[in-house]
Tab-separated table of C-alpha atoms in Angstrom:
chain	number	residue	atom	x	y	z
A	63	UNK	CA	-6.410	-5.972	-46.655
A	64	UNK	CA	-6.247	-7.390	-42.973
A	65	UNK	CA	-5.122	-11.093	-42.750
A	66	UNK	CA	-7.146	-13.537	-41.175
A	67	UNK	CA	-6.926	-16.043	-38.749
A	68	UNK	CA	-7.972	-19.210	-40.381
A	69	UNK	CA	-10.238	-20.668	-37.289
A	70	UNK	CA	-11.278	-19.444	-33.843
A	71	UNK	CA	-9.093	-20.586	-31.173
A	72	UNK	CA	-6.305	-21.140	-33.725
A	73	UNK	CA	-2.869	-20.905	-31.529
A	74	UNK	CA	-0.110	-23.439	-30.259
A	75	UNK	CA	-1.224	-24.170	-26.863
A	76	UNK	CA	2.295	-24.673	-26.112
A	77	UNK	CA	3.547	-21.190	-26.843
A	78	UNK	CA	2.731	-18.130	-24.906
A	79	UNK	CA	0.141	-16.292	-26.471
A	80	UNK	CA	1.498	-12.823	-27.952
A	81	UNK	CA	-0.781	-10.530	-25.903
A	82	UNK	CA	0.739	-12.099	-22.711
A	83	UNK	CA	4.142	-10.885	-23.824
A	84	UNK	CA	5.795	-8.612	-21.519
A	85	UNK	CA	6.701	-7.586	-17.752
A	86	UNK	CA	3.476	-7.432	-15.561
A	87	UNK	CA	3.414	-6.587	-12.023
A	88	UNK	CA	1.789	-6.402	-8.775
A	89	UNK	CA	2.366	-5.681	-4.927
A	90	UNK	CA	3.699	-9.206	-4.711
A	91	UNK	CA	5.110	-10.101	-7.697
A	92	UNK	CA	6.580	-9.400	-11.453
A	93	UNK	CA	5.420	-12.209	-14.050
A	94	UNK	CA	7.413	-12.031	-17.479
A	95	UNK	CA	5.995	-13.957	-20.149
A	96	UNK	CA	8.472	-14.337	-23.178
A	97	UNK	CA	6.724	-15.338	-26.488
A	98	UNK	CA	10.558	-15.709	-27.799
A	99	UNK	CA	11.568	-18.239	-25.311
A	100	UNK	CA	12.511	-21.788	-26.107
A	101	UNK	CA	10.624	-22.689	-22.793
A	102	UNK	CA	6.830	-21.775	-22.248
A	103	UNK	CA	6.843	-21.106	-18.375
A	104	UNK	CA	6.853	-17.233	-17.623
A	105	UNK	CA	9.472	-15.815	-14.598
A	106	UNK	CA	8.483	-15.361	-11.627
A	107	UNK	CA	10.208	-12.920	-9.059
A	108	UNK	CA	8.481	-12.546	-5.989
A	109	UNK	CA	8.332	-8.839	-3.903
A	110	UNK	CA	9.539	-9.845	-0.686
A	111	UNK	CA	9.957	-7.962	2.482
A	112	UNK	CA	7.383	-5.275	1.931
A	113	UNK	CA	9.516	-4.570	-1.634
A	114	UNK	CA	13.018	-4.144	-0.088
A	115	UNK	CA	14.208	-7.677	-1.865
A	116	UNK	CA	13.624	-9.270	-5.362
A	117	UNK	CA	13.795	-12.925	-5.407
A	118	UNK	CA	13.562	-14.927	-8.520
A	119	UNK	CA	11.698	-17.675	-7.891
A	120	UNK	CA	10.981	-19.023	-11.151
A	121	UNK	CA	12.644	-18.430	-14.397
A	122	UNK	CA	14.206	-19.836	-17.747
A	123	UNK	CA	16.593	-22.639	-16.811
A	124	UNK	CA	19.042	-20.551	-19.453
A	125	UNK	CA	18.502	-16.921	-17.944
A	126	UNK	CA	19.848	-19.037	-14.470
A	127	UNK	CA	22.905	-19.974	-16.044
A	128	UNK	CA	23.999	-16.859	-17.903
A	129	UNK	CA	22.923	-14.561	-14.792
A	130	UNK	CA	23.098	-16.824	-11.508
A	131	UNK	CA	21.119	-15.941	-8.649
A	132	UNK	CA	22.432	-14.641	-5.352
A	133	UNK	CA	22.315	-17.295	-2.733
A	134	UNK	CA	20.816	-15.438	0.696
A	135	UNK	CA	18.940	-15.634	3.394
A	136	UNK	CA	16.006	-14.885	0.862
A	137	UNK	CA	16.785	-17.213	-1.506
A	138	UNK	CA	17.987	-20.256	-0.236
A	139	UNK	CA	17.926	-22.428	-3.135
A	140	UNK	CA	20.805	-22.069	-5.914
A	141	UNK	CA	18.565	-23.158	-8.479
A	142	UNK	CA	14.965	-21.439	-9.295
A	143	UNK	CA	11.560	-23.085	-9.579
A	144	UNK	CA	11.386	-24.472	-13.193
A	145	UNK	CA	7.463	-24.623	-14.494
A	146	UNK	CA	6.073	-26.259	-17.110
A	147	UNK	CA	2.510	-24.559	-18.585
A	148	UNK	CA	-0.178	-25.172	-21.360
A	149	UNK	CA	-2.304	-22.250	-22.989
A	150	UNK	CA	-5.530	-23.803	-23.507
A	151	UNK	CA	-7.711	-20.936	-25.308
A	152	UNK	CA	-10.927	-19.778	-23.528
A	153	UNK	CA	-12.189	-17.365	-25.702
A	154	UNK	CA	-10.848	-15.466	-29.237
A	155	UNK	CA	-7.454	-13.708	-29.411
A	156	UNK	CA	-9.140	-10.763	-30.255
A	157	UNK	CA	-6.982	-6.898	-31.647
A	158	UNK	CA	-7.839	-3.760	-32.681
A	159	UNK	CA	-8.026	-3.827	-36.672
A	160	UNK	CA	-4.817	-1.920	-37.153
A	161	UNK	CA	-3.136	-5.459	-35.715
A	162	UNK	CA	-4.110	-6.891	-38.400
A	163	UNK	CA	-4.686	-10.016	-36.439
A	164	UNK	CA	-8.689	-10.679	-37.626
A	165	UNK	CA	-10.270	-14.106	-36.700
A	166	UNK	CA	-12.472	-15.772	-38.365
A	167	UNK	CA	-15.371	-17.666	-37.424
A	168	UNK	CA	-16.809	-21.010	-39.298
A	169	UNK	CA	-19.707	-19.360	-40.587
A	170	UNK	CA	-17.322	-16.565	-41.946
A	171	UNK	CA	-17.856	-14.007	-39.228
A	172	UNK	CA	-14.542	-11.592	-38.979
A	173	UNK	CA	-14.018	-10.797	-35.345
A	174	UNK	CA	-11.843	-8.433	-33.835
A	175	UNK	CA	-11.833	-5.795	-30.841
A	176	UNK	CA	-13.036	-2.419	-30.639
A	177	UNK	CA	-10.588	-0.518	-28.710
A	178	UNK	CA	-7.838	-2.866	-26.584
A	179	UNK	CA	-6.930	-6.325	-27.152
A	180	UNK	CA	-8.556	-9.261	-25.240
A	181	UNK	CA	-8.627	-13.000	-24.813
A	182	UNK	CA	-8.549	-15.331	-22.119
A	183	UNK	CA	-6.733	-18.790	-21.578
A	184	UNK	CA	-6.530	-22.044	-18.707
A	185	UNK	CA	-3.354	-22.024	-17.904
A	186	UNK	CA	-1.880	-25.839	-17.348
A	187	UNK	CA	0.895	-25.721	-14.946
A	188	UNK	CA	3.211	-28.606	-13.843
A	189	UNK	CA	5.018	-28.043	-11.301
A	190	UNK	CA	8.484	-29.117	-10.460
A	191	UNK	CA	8.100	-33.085	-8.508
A	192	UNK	CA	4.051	-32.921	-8.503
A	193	UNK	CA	2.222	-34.506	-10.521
A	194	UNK	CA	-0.912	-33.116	-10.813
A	195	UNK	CA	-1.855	-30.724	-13.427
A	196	UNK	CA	-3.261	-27.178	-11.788
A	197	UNK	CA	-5.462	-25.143	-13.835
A	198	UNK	CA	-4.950	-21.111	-13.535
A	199	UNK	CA	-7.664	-19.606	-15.762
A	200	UNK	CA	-6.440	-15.341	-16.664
A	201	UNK	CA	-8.142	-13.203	-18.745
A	202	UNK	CA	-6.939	-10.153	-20.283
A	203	UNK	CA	-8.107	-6.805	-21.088
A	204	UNK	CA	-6.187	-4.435	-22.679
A	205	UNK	CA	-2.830	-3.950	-19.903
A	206	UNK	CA	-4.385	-5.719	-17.646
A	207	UNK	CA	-4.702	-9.191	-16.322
A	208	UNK	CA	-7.629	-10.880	-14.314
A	209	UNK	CA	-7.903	-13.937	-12.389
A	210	UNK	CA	-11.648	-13.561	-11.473
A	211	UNK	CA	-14.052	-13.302	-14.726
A	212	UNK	CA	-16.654	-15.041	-16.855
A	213	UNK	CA	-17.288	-15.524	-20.218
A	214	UNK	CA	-20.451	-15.380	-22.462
A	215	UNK	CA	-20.806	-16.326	-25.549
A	216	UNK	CA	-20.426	-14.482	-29.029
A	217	UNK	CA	-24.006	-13.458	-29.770
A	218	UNK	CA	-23.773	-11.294	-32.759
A	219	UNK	CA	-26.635	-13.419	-34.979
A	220	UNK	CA	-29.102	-12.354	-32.503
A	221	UNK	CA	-29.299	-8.829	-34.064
A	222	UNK	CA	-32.161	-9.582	-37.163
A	223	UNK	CA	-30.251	-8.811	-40.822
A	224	UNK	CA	-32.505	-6.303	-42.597
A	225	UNK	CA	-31.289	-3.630	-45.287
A	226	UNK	CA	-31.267	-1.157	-42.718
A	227	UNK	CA	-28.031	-2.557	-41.292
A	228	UNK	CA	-25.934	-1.728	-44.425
A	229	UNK	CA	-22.394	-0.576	-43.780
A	230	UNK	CA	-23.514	0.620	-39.731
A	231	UNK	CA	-22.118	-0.547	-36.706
A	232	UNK	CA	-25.497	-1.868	-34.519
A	233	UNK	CA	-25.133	-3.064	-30.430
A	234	UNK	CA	-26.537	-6.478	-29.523
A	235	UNK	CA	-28.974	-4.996	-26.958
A	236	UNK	CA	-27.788	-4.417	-23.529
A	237	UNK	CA	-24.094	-6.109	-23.592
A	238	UNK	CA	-24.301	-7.476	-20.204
A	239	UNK	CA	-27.585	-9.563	-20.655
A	240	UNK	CA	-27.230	-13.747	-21.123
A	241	UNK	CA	-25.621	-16.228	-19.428
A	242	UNK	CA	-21.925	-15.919	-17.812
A	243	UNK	CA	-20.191	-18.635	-17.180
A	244	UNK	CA	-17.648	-18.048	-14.576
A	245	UNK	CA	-13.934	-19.088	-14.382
A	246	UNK	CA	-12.726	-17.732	-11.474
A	247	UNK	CA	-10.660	-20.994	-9.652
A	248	UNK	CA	-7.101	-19.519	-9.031
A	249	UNK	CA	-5.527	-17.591	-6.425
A	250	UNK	CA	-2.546	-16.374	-8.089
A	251	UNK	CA	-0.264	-16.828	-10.420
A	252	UNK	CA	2.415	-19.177	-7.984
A	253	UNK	CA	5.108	-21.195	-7.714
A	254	UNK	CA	3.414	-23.985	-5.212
A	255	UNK	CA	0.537	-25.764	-6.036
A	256	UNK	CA	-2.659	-24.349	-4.312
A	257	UNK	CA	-6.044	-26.409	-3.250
A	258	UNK	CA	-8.647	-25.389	-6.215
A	259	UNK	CA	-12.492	-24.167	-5.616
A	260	UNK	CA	-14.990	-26.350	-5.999
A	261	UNK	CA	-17.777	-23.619	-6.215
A	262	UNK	CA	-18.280	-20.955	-8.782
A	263	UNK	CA	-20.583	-18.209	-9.078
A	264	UNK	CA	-21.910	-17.623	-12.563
A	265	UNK	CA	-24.658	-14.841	-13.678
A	266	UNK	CA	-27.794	-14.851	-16.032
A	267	UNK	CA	-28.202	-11.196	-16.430
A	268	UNK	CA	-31.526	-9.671	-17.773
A	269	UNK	CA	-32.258	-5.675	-18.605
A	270	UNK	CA	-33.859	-5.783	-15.128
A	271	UNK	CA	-32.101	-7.599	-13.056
A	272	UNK	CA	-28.896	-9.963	-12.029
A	273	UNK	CA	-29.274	-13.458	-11.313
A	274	UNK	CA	-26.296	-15.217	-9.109
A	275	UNK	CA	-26.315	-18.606	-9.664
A	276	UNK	CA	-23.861	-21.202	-7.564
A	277	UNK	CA	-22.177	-24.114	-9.573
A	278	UNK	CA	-20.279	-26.882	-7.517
A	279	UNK	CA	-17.686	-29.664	-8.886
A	280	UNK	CA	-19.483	-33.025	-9.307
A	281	UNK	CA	-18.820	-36.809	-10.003
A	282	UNK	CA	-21.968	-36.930	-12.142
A	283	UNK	CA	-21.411	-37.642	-16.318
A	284	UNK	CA	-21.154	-34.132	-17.888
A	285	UNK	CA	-24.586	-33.509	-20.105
A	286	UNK	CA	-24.321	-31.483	-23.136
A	287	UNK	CA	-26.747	-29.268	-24.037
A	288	UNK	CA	-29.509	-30.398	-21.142
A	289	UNK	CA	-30.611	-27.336	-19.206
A	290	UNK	CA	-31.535	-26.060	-15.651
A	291	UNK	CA	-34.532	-23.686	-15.183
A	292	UNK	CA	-35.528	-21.047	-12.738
A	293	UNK	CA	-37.873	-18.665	-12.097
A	294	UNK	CA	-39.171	-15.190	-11.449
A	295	UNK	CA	-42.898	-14.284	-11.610
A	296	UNK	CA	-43.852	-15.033	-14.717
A	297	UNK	CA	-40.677	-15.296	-16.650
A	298	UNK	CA	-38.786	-18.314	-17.254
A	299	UNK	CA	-35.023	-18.624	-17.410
A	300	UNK	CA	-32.606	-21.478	-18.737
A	301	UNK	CA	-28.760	-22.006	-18.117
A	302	UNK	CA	-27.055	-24.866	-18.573
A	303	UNK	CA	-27.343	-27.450	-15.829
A	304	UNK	CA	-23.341	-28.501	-16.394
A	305	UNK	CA	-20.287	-26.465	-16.746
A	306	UNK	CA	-17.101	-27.786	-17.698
A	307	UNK	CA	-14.049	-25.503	-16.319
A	308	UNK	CA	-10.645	-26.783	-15.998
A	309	UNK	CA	-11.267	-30.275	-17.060
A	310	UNK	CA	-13.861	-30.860	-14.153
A	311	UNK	CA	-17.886	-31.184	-14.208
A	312	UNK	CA	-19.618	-28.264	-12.503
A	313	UNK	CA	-23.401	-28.493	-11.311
A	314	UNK	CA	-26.037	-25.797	-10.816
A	315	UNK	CA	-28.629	-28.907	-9.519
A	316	UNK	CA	-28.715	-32.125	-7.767
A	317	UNK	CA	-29.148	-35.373	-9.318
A	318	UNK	CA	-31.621	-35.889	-12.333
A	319	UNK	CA	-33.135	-32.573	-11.340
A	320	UNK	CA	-33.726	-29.495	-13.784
A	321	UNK	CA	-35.101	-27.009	-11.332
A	322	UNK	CA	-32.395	-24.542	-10.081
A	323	UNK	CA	-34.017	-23.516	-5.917
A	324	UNK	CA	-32.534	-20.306	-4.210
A	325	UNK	CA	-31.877	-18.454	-6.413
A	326	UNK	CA	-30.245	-14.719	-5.521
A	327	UNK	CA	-31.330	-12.064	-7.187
A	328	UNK	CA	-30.408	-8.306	-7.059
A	329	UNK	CA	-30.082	-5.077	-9.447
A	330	UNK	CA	-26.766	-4.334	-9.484
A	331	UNK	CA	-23.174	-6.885	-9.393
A	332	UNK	CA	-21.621	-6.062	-5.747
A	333	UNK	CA	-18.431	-5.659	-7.245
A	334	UNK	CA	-16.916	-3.212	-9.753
A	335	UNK	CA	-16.809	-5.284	-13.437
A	336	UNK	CA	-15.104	-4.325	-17.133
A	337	UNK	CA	-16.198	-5.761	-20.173
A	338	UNK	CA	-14.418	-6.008	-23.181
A	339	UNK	CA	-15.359	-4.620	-26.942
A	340	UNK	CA	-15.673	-6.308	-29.406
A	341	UNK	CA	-16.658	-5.900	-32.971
A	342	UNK	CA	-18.416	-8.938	-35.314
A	343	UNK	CA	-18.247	-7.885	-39.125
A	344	UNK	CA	-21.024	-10.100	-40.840
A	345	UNK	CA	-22.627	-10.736	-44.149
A	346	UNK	CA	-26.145	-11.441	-44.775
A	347	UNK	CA	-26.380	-12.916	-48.209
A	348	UNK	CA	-30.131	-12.827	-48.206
A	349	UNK	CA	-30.036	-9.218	-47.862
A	350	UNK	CA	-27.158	-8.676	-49.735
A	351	UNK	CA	-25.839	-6.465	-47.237
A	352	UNK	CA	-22.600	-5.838	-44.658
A	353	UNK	CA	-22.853	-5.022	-41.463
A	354	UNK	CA	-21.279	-4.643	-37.902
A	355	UNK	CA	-22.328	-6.045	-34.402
A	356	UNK	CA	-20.821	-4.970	-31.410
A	357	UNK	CA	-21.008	-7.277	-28.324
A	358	UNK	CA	-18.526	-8.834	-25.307
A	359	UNK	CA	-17.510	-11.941	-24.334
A	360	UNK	CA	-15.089	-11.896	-21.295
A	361	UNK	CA	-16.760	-9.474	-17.858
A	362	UNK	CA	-13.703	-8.738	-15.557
A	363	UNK	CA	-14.573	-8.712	-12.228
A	364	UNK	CA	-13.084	-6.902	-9.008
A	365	UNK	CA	-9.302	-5.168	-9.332
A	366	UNK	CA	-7.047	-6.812	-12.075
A	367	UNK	CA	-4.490	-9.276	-10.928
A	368	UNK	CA	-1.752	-7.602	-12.774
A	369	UNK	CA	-0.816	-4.705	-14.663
A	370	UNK	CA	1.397	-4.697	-17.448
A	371	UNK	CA	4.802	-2.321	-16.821
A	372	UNK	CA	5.361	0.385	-19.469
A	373	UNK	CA	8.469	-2.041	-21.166
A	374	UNK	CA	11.159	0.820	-20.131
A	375	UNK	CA	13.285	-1.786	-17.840
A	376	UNK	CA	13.935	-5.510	-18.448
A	377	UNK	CA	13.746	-7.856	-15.460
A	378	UNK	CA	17.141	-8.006	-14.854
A	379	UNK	CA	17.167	-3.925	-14.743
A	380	UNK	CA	14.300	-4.163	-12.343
A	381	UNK	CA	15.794	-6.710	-9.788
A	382	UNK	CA	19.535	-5.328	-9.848
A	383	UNK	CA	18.075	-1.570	-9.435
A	384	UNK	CA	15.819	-3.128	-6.395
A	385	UNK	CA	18.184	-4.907	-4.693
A	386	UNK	CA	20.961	-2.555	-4.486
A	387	UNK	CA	18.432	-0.409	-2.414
A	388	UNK	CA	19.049	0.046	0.948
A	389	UNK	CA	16.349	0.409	3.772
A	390	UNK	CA	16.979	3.190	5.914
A	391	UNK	CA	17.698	2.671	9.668
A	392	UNK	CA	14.389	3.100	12.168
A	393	UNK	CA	14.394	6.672	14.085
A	394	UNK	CA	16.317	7.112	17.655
A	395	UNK	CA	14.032	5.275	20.076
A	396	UNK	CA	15.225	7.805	22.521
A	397	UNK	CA	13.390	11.045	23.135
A	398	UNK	CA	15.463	14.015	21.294
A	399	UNK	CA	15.536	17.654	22.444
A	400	UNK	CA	16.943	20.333	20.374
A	401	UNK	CA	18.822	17.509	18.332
A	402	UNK	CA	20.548	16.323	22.005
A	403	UNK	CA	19.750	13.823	23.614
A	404	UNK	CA	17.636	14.085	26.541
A	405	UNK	CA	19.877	12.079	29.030
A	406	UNK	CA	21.498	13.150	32.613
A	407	UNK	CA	25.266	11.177	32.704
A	408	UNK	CA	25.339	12.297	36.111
A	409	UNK	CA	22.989	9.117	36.808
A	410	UNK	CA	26.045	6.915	35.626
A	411	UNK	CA	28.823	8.587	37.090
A	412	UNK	CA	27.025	9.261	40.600
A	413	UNK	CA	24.646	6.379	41.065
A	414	UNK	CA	21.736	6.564	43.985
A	415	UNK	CA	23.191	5.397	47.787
A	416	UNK	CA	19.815	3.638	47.465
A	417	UNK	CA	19.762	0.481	44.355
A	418	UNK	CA	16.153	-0.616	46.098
A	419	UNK	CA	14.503	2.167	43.878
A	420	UNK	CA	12.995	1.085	40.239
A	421	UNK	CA	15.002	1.826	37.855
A	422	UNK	CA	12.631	3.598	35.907
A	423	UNK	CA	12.856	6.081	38.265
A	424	UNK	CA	16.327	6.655	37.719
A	425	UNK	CA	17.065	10.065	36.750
A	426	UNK	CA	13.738	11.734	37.927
């Protein structure tokens, strides 16, 4: 008997959420998150000079003290960046059933995820002597983490309950189709403040066709539940006319208007996507019967951010093996012949009567 979750979004949003635990990397950068550490901010250790040199940038103010940093050239400062962060849930925590890690929904759905973990978070960062709060929103599918992605909503009921469904496992229709709402505002995962967008891109996706549909940040009141329609032929379409992401209003129309103009549509996304699996277990009481829905919530899009290592090395491993590497020296820039070089000393020990002549001419 799997344990449940009592309530969706149930986590400390000052602790790092489990499935972030671990050494991820990219061609830039290793980010460590530590579920076991007394502070919440991951490490940061930045891939500098095309990956000759390790520098940790950001890390637990106790790691700095047990293990101090070398003091270089590359790093300047004696003490690293210290970060403060917030893990504000964007979607469900969701595990494979052998996890045993089940959530549960107020209606008494059981969630969980068909194949690899998932979830996705706004990441709340303070950094050191600013103090503005910077949003960072990552989602995560299986090993690997994305900073561009949107979200769509669990839509399990809208599969009909009939005794037919009893003890199967039934898709809700084409998993792509509804309204994404996207979250795609940072650039990285840093240790300096960057400017945020103030334009998203979300996508209401039929069995035909894809809708792109541009959101910008707004002073107006945020409206709940008041929508924005568009067109095409015949059909008529509604998404919400205000998003909330990080904290701020988003707009798909001006004003008081409910008519969404330009509207671009096309057949295919223009960039690569992954959507996650997950699996709804529900119970019609009317029907007396169990069943299971299969849907997704969280569409990746583009090339992940970061990829989780394999866990073999620790960070300190990593670095120390790194930085004890040594770049080889550049080849001769002088032309070699039969492994001699190619020069005439005679030029040097009998110089030209004449010192008018070029001197690339010298020896010819």
């Amino acid at each position: 008997m799997s344990c449940l979750w009592a309530l969706s979004f149930s986590q400390e949003e000052d602790k790092v959420p489990f499935m972030l635990s671990g050494i991820w990397e990219n061609y830039s950068r290793y980010v460590v998150f530590d579920t076991e550490s007394e502070e919440n901010a991951p490490d940061i250790v930045l891939r500098i000079y095309y990956q000759w040199y390790n520098d940790r940038a950001a890390e637990d103010s106790s790691l700095s003290e047990e293990n101090p940093r070398n003091v270089n050239n590359a790093t300047p400062r004696s003490k690293a960046q210290s970060l403060k962060i917030r893990y504000i849930p964007l979607t469900d925590e969701l595990y494979p059933q052998g996890y045993e890690k089940n959530v549960v929904q107020e209606d008494g759905d059981v969630l969980f995820s068909e194949n690899v973990p998932s979830g996705a978070w706004d990441m709340q960062v303070t950094f050191p002597s600013v103090k503005e709060v910077y949003h960072i929103p990552i989602a995560v599918i299986g090993d690997e983490l994305y900073l561009n992605f949107a979200i769509k909503k669990e839509d399990s009921d809208a599969v009909p309950s009939t005794g037919m469904l009893e003890g199967i496992t039934v898709q809700s229709g084409n998993l792509m189709a509804g309204f994404w709402q996207d979250y795609s505002l940072g650039e990285g995962i840093l240790i300096s403040p960057r400017k945020e967008k103030t334009e998203l891109l979300s996508y209401y996706v039929t069995d035909s066709a894809f809708y792109s549909i541009r959101y910008w940040k707004t002073d107006m009141k945020y409206l709940e539940g008041v929508n924005a329609v568009f067109t095409d032929e015949d059909a008529l379409y509604e998404v919400p006319k205000h998003v909330i992401v990080a904290g701020e209003t988003f707009t798909c129309v001006n004003g008081r208007s409910t008519r969404i103009r330009n509207i671009e549509k096309s057949f295919s996304l223009s960039k690569e996507y992954v959507l996650n699996s997950i699996l709804v277990q529900k119970r019609s009481e009317e029907d007396n019967i169990n069943y299971t829905v299969r849907t997704s919530t969280i569409c990746a899009l583009g090339k992940p951010y970061l990829k989780k290592t394999d866990g073999s090395k620790d960070l300190k491993t990593i670095v120390e093996e790194q930085n004890q590497k040594k770049k080889p020296l550049p080849p001769s820039p002088f032309p070699v012949t039969g492994g001699i070089l190619d020069f005439d000393w005679s030029i040097v020990a009998d110089p030209p009567e004449s010192y008018d002549r070029r001197v690339l001419d010298l020896g010819k």
